[in-house]
Structures are given as structure tokens and as C-alpha cells.
XYZ file of C-alpha atoms in Angstrom:
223
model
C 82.942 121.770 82.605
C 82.352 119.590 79.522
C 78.765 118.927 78.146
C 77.096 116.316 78.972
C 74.413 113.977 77.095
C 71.615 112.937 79.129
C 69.048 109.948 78.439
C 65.135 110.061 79.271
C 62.136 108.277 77.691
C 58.404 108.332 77.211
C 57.912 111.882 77.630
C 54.489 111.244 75.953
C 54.073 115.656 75.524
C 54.442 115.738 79.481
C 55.744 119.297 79.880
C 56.263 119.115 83.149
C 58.358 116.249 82.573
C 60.992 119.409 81.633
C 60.056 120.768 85.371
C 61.773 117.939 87.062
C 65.122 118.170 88.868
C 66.623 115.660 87.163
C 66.293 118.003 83.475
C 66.683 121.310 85.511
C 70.520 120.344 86.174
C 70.906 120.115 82.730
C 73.586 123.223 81.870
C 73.729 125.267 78.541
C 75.746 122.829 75.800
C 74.105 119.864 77.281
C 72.361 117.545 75.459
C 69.078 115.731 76.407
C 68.274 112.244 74.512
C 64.935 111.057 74.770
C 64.385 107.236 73.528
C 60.889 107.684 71.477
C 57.173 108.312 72.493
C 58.258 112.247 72.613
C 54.769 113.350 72.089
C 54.909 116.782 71.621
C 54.157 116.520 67.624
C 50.686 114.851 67.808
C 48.004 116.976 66.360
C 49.427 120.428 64.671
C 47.850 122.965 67.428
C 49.131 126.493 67.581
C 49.207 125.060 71.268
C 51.577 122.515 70.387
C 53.932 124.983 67.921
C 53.766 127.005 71.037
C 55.792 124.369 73.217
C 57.918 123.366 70.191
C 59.366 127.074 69.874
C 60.018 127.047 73.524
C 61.364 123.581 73.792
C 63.296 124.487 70.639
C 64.758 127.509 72.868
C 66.178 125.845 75.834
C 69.211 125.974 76.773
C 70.429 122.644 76.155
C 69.241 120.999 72.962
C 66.874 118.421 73.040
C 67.388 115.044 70.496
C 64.246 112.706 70.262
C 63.868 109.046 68.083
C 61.032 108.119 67.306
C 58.496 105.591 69.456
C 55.359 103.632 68.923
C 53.193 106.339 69.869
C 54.043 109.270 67.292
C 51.886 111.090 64.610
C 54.493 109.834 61.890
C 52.715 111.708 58.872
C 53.276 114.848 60.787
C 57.539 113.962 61.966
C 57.744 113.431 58.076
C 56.561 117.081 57.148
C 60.073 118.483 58.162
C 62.894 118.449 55.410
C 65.646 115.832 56.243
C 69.589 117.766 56.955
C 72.439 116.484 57.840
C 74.234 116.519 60.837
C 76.023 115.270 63.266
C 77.370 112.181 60.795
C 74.014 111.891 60.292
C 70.637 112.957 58.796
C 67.554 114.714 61.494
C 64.668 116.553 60.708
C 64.749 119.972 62.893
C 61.384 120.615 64.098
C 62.262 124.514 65.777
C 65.917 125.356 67.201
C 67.698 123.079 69.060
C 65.265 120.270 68.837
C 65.824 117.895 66.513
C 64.752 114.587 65.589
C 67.222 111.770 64.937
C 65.991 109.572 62.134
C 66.308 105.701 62.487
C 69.498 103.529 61.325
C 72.117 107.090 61.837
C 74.745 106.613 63.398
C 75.948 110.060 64.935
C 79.425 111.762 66.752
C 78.219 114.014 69.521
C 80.438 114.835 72.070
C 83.017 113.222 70.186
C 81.111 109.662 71.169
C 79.314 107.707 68.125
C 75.606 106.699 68.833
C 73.779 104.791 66.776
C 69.473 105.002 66.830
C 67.247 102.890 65.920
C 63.241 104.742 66.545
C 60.246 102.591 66.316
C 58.423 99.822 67.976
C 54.725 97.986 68.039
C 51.687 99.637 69.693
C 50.034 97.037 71.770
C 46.688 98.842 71.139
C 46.608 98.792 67.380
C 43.070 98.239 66.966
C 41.893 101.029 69.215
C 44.348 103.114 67.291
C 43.125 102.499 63.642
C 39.537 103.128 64.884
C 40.592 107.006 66.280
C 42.965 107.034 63.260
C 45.703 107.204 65.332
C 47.922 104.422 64.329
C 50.342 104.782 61.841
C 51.555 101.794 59.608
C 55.339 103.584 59.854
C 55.592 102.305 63.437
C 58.140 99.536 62.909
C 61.024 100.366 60.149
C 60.668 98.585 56.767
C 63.586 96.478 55.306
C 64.802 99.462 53.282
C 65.664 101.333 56.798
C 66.968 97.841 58.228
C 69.167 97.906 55.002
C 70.690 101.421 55.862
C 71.029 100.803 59.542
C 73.675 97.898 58.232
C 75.536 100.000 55.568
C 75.873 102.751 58.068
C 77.107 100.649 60.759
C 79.409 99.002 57.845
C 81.284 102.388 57.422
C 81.910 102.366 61.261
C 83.019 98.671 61.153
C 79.971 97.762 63.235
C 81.898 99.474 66.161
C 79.980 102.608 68.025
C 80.250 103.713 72.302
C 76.254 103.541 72.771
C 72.874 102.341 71.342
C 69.962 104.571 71.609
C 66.538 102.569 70.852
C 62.927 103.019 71.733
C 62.372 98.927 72.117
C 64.755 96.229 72.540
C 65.930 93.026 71.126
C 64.108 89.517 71.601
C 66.155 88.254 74.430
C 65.682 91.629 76.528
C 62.133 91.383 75.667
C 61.948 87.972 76.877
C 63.636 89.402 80.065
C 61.260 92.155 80.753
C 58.115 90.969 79.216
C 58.003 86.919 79.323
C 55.693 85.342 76.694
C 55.251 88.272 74.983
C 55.483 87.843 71.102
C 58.732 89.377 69.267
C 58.356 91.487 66.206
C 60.438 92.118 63.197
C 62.389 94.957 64.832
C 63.179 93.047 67.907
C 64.530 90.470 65.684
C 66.786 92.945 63.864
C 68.242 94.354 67.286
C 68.974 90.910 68.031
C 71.266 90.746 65.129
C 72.250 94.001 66.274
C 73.273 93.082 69.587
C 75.272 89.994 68.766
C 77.198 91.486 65.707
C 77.822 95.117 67.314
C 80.640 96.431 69.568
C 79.461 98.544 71.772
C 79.779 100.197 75.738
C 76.349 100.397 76.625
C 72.645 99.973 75.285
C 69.430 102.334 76.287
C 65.951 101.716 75.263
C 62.862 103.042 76.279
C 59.427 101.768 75.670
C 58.891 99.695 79.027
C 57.895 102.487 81.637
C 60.751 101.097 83.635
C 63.881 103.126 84.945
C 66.334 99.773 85.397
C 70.175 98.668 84.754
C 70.313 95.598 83.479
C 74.006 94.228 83.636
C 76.523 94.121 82.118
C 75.456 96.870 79.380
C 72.141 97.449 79.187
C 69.558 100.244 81.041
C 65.614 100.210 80.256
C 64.631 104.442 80.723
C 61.434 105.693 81.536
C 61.359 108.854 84.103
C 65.150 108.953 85.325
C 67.441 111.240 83.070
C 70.682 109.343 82.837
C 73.823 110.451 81.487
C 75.601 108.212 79.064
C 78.455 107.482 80.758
């Protein structure tokens, strides 16, 4: 039976998220997506190295972008390599983190990921010093997202982001204010070709037709 690559979100260094049914299924060769707010790289604890290795171990391999809610300076520790088309940081085995703007061939199927998005509790954050001003990409990542998606004639099968572009913000979250990376999946979204779109961020486990599924809990394969 051929791999398979799954989609989940929000896993916010819930192990037992890995307990569920849904991620049991997964087989060896499988691959398991999740669309930011992975949590399991927060504070540096021989606890949490311990749950890296064995996450690391599995045996399907585990892909994560980045959210709003990650300890950035700590993601940025681990040397950049390439693969896949495109360039991850392996934090222990088979689990890897997919930097923003790559576009990647797995399973034969190119994916392009964009991490990032906007804490909506910035203040409290900055007080417990846990915000991190690398939350939303700069324009020099902006920049490379285009030139990569150039060299693939702005033609990939899926889209892998942790938020979402302005309209299906204005969708999901009415009267809620748009940010710069919302703008730039905008211009994303009407410029790309592409089969289908999943984005975390919302909590929310919803297909939004024609192309477009919000993740939270549900572990969905791509196609």
C-alpha cells in the first residue's frame, strides 16, 4: 500500500494527541503534517528532549511549520539541510521542521508552506517573555516564498499554512483585523494554481468548498 501524508494542527505539546485513533492508523512510510502551534520545542527540558527522541522514532515521520505559539529562538538553534526540494531544520530522526516559503515533493506531490501567524495575546506574552517578534515572516521570507514558487511556475497540488488569507479570515472570524501575512496569502491564493489549501490556527476541523479545509483535531489525508 502506498504512503500516505496526513494533515493535523495545533498539537500545542499534547502527547496524547499521538494516542488518538485517527494518528494510530498511521502505517510505517507515512507521513504526518501538522499546520503550526506544534509545541513540543517550548522550554529546552530534558523532559521535552525526552519526547523529541521518541517522537523523532516513530514510525512514520512527523513534518511540523511553524505557528503563532512557538519558542522561535529555540526552532532556530538547529542547522538548516536540505531536503525534500527544500530546506528543514531536523530536530531528532524523522521529525523535521519545514521552514516557511519551501516548496517541497513528497510523495511525488509538491507542497508549498508558509509557518507563522499573529498571537492574539501579545501583551500577556511579552510580559512572561514568551512572545517572539519572528511570529509573522518578514519581507525577505515573503521575497523567497515568490522566487520559489517562480521556479515551479506558481503551480503546486497543496498549500500547507498555519493561518489563512484575508477573505478566509473574513469567513471564519468576521471583523477581525487582517495582518501582513494574511495579505500575502491573499496574493497567494489569487495568483497560485493549486488542488487544495489547509491551514490551521482556528481550533476548527471544517471543509470549506471548493478547496479549502481549516484543521484542528481531525488528521486528514491530503487527498
Amino acid at each position: 500500500m502506498a504512503a500516505v501524508i496526513y494533515v493535523t494542527a495545533d498539537l500545542h505539546g499534547d502527547a496524547e494527541r499521538f494516542r488518538s485513533k485517527e494518528i494510530r492508523r498511521l502505517k510505517k512510510g507515512d507521513t504526518l503534517i501538522v499546520l503550526g502551534d506544534f509545541g513540543f520545542l517550548w522550554q529546552d527540558t530534558q523532559k521535552e528532549k525526552k519526547i523529541l527522541k521518541k517522537l523523532g522514532k516513530k514510525k512514520y515521520q512527523i513534518l511540523f511549520l511553524d505557528g503563532a505559539h512557538e519558542n522561535f529562538d529555540l526552532l532556530e538553534r538547529y542547522p538548516l539541510e536540505d531536503w525534500g526540494g527544500g530546506r528543514v531544520r531536523r530536530i531528532e530522526g524523522g521529525l523535521l521542521y519545514l521552514t516557511r516559503g519551501q516548496v517541497y515533493v513528497i510523495e511525488g506531490k509538491r507542497i508549498f508552506v508558509m509557518g507563522g501567524g499573529e498571537s492574539d495575546e501579545k501583551e500577556m506574552r511579552t510580559q512572561q517573555q514568551k512572545w517572539f517578534p519572528q511570529e509573522l515572516p518578514g519581507p525577505q521570507e515573503l521575497e523567497e516564498a515568490r522566487e520559489n514558487l517562480e521556479r515551479f511556475q506558481w503551480k503546486v497540488d497543496y498549500v500547507l499554512t498555519h493561518d489563512c488569507s484575508e477573505k478566509m479570515k473574513i469567513f471564519l472570524s468576521p471583523g477581525e483585523q487582517s495582518n501582513s501575512l494574511n495579505q500575502f496569502l491573499t496574493e497567494i491564493e489569487e495568483k497560485l494554481q493549486f488542488r487544495r489549501w489547509f491551514f490551521g490556527l482556528y481550533h476548527l476541523d471544517k471543509q470549506i468548498p471548493p478547496r479549502h479545509c481549516a484543521v484542528y483535531r481531525a488528521v486528514w489525508p491530503l487527498d
